[in-house]
Tab-separated table of N, CA and C in Angstrom:
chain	number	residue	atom	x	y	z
A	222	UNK	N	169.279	26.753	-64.661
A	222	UNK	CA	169.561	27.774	-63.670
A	222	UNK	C	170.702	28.659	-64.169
A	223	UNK	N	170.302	29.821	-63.975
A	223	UNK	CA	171.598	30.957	-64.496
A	223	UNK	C	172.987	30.623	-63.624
A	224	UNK	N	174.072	30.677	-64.451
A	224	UNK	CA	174.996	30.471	-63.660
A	224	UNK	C	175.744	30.884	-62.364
A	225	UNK	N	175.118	32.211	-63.241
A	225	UNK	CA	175.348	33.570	-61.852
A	225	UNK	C	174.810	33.143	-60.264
A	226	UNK	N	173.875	33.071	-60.346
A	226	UNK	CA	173.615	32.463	-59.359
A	226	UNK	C	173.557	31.000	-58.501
A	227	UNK	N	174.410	30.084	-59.498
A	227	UNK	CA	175.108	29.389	-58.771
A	227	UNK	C	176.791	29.259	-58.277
A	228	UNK	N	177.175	30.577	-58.566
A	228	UNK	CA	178.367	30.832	-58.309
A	228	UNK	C	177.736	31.383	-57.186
A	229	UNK	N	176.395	32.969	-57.274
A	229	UNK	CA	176.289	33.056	-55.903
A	229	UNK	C	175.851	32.281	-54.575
A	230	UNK	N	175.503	31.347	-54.684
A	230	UNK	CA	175.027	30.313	-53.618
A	230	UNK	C	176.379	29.371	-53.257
A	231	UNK	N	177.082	29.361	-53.813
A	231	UNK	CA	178.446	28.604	-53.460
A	231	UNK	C	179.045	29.724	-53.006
A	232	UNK	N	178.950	30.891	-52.934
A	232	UNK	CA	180.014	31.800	-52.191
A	232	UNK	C	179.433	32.084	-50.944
A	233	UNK	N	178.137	31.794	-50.939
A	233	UNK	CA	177.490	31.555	-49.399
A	233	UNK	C	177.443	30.243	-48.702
A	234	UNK	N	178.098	29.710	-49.465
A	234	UNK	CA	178.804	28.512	-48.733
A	234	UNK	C	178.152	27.102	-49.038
A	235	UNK	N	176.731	27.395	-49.987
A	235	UNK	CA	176.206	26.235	-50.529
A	235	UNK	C	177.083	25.094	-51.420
A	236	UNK	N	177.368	24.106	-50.814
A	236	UNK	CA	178.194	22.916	-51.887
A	236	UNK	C	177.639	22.946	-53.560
A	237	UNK	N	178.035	22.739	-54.959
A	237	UNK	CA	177.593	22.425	-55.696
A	237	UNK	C	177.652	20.957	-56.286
A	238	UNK	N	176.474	20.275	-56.428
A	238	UNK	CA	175.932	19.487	-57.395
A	238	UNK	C	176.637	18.469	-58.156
A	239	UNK	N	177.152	17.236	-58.630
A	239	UNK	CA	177.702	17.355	-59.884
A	239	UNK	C	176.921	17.556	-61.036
A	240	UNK	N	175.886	17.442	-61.189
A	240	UNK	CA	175.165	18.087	-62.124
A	240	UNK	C	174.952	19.498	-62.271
A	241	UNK	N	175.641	20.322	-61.332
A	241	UNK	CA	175.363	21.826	-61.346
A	241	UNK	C	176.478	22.087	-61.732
A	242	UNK	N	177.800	21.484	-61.363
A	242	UNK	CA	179.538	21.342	-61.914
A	242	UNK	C	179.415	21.101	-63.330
A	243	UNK	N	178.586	20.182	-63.657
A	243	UNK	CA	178.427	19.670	-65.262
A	243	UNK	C	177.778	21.196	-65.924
A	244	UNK	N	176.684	21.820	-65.352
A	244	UNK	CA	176.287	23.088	-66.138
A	244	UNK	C	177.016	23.735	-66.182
A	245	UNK	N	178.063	24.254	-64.844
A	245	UNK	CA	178.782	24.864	-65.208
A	245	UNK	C	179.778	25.352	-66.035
A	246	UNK	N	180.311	23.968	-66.319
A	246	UNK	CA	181.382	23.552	-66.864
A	246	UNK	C	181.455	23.389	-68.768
A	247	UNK	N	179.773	23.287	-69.111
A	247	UNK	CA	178.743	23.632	-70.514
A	247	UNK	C	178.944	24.965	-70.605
A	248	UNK	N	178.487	25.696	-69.164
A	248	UNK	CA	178.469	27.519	-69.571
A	248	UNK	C	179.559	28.025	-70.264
A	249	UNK	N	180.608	27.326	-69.367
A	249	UNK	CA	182.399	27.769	-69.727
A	249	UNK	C	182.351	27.523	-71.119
A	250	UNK	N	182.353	26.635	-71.261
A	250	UNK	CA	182.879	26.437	-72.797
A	250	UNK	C	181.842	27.193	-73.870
A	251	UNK	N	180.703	27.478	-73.655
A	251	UNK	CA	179.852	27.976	-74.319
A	251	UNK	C	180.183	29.946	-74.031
A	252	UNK	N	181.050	29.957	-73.541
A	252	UNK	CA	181.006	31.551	-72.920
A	252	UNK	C	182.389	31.614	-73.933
A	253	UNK	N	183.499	30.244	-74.010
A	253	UNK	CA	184.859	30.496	-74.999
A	253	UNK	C	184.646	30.614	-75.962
A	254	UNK	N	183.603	29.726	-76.370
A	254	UNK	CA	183.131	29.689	-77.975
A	254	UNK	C	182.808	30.988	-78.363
A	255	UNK	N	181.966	31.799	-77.494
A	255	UNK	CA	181.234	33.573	-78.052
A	255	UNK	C	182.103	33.881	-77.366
A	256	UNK	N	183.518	33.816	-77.070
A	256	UNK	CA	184.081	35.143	-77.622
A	256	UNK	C	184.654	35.596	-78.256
A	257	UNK	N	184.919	35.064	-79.380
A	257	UNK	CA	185.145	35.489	-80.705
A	257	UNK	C	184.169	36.386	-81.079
A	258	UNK	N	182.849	36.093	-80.581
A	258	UNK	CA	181.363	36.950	-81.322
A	258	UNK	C	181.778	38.077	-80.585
A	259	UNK	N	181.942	38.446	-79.784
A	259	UNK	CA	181.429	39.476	-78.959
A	259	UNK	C	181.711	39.430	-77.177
A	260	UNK	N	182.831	40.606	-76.584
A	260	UNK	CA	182.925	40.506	-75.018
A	260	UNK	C	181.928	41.974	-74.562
A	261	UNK	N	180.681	41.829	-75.139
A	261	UNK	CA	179.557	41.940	-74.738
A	261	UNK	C	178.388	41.827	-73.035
A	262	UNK	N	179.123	40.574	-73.615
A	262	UNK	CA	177.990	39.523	-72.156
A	262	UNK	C	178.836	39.881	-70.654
A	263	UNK	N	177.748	39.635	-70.615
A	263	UNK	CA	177.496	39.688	-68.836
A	263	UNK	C	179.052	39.240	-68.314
A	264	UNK	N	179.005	37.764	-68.994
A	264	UNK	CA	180.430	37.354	-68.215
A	264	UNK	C	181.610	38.009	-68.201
A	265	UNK	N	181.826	39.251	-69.150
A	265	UNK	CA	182.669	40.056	-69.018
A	265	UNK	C	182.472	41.241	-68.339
A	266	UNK	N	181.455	41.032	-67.176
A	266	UNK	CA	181.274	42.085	-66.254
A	266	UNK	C	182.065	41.481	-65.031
A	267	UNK	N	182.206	42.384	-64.220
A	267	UNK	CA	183.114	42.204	-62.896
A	267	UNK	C	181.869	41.603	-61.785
A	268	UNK	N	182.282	40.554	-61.152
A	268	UNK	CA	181.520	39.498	-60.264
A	268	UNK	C	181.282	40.558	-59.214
A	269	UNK	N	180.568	40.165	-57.948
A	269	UNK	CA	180.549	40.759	-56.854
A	269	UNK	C	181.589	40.914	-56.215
A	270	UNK	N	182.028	41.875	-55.310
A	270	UNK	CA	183.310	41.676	-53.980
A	270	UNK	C	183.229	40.692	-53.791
A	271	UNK	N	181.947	40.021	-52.679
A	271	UNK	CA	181.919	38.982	-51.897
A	271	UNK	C	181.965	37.736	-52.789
A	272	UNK	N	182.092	37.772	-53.788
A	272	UNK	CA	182.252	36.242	-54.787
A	272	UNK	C	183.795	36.254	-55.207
A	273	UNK	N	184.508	37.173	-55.197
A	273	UNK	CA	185.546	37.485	-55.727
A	273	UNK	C	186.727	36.755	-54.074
A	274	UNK	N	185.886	37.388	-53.317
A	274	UNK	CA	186.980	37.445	-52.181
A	274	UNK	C	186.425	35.490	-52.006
A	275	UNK	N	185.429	35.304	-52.181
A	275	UNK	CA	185.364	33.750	-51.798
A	275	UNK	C	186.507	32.949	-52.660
A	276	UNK	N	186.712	33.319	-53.603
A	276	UNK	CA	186.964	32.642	-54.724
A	276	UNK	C	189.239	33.325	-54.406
A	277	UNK	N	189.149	33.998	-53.966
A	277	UNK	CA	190.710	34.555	-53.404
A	277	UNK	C	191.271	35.012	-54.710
A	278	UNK	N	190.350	35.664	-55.289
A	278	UNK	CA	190.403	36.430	-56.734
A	278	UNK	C	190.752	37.901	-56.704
A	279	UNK	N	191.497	38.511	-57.581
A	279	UNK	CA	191.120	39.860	-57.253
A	279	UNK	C	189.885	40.591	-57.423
A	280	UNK	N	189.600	41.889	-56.727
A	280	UNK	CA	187.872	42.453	-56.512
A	280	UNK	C	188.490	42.980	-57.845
A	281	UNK	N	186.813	42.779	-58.346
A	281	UNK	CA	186.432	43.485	-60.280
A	281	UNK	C	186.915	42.439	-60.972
A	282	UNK	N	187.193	40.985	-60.497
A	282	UNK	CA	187.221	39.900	-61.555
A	282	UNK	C	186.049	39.766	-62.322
A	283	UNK	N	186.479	39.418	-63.179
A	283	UNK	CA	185.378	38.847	-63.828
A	283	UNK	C	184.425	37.830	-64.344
A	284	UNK	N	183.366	37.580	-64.127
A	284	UNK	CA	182.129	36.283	-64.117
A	284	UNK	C	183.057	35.227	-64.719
A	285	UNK	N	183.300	35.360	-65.965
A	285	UNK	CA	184.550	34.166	-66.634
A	285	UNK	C	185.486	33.437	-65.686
A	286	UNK	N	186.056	34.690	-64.945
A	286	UNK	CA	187.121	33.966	-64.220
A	286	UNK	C	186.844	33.449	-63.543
A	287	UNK	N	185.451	33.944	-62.311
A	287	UNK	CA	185.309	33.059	-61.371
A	287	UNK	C	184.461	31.817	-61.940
A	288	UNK	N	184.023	31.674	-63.122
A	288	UNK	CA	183.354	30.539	-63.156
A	288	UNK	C	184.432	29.494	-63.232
A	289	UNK	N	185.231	29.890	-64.082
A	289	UNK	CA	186.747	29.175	-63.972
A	289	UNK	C	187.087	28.623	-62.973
A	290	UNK	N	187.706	29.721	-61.762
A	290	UNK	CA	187.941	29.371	-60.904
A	290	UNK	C	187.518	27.996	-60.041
A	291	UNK	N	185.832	28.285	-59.938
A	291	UNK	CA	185.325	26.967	-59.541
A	291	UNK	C	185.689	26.136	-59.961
A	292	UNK	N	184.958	26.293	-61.176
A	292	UNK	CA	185.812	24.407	-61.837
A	292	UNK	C	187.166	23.937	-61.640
A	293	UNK	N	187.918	24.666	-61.983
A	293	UNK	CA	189.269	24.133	-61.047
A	293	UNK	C	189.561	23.600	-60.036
A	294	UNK	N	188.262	24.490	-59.031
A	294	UNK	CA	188.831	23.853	-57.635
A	294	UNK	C	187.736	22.488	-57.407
A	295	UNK	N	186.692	22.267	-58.471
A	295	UNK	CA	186.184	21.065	-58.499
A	295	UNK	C	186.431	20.001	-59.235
A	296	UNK	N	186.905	20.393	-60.240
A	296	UNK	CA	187.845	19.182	-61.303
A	296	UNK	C	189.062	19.476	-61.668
A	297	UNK	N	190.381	19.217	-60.521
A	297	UNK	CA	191.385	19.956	-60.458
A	297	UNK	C	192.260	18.632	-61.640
A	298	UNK	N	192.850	19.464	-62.351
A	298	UNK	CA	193.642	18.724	-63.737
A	298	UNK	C	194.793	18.513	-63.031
A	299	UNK	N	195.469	17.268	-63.643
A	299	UNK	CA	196.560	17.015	-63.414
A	299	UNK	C	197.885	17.179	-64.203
A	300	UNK	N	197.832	17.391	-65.679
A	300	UNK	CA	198.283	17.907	-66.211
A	300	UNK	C	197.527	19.194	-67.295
A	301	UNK	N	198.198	19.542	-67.573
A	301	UNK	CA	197.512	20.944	-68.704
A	301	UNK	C	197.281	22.054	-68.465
A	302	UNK	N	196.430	22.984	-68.769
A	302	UNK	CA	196.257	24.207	-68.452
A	302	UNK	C	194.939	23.873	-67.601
A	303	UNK	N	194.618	25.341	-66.769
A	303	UNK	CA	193.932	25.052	-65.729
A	303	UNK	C	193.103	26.160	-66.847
A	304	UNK	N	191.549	25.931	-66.522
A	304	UNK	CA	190.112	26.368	-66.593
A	304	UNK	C	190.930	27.732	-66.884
A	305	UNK	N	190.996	28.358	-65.590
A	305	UNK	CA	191.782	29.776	-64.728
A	305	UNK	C	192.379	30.199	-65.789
A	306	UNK	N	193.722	29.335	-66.125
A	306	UNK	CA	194.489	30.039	-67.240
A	306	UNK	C	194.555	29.824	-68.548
A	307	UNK	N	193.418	29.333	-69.357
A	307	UNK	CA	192.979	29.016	-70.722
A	307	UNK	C	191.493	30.040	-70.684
A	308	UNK	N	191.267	30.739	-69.664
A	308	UNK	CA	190.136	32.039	-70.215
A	308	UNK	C	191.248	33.001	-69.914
A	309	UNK	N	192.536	33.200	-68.562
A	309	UNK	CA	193.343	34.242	-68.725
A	309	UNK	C	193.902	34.565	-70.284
A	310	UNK	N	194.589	33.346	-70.563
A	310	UNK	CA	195.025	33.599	-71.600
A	310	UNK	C	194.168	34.244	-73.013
A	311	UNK	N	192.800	33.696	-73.045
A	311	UNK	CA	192.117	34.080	-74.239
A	311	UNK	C	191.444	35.821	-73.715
A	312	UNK	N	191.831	36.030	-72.461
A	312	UNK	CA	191.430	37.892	-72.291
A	312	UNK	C	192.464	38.502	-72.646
A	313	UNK	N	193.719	37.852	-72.176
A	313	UNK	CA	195.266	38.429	-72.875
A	313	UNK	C	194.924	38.549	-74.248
A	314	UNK	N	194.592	37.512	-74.990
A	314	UNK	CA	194.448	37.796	-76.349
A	314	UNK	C	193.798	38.661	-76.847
A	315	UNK	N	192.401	38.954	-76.227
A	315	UNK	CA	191.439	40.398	-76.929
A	315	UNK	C	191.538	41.167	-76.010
A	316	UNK	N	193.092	41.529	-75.349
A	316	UNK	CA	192.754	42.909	-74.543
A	316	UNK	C	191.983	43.227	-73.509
A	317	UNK	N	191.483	42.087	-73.128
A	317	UNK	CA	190.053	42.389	-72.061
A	317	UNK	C	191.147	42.381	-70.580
A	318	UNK	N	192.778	41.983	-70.032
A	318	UNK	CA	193.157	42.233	-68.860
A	318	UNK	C	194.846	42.403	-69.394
A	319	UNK	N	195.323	42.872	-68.436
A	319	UNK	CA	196.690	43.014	-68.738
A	319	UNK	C	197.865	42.326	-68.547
A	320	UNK	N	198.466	41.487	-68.960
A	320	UNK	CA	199.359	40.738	-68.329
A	320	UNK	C	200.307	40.676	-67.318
């Protein structure tokens, strides 16, 4: 299942899965790996309003972040960097947001 649309069904309030947390959580890392290739993809397009505001993100975030986001708030770390701020940091790095 595209991810996109399981971010959109959780912003309509559908619970996710742990097996849909587990895809998600494959996408992420498979979305860090390409971007070195290329901020091309989709995930560097800006999410919907209404996914953005679910997620208490700013509007024109982007797919990355909120996929982030989720996972955080489903496998919240106890120490380390959060999901959230290990893709912030790698957009800081290629310019893709501003610090």
């Amino acid at each position: 299942m595209n991810y996109q649309l399981l971010i959109e069904s959780y912003s309509f309030g559908t619970a996710l899965s742990e097996q849909e947390i587990e895809l998600l959580s494959l996408e992420l890392e498979a979305q860090i790996m390409n971007i070195n290739i290329s901020t091309e993809f989709v995930c560097f397009k800006s999410a919907p309003q209404h996914i953005c505001e679910k997620l208490n993100l700013k509007k024109d975030t982007y797919w990355i972040m909120c996929l982030a986001e989720i996972l955080d708030l489903h496998q919240p770390l106890k120490l380390g960097k959060t999901k959230s701020v290990e893709v912030f940091d790698l957009l800081l790095e290629k310019g893709l947001v501003i610090g």
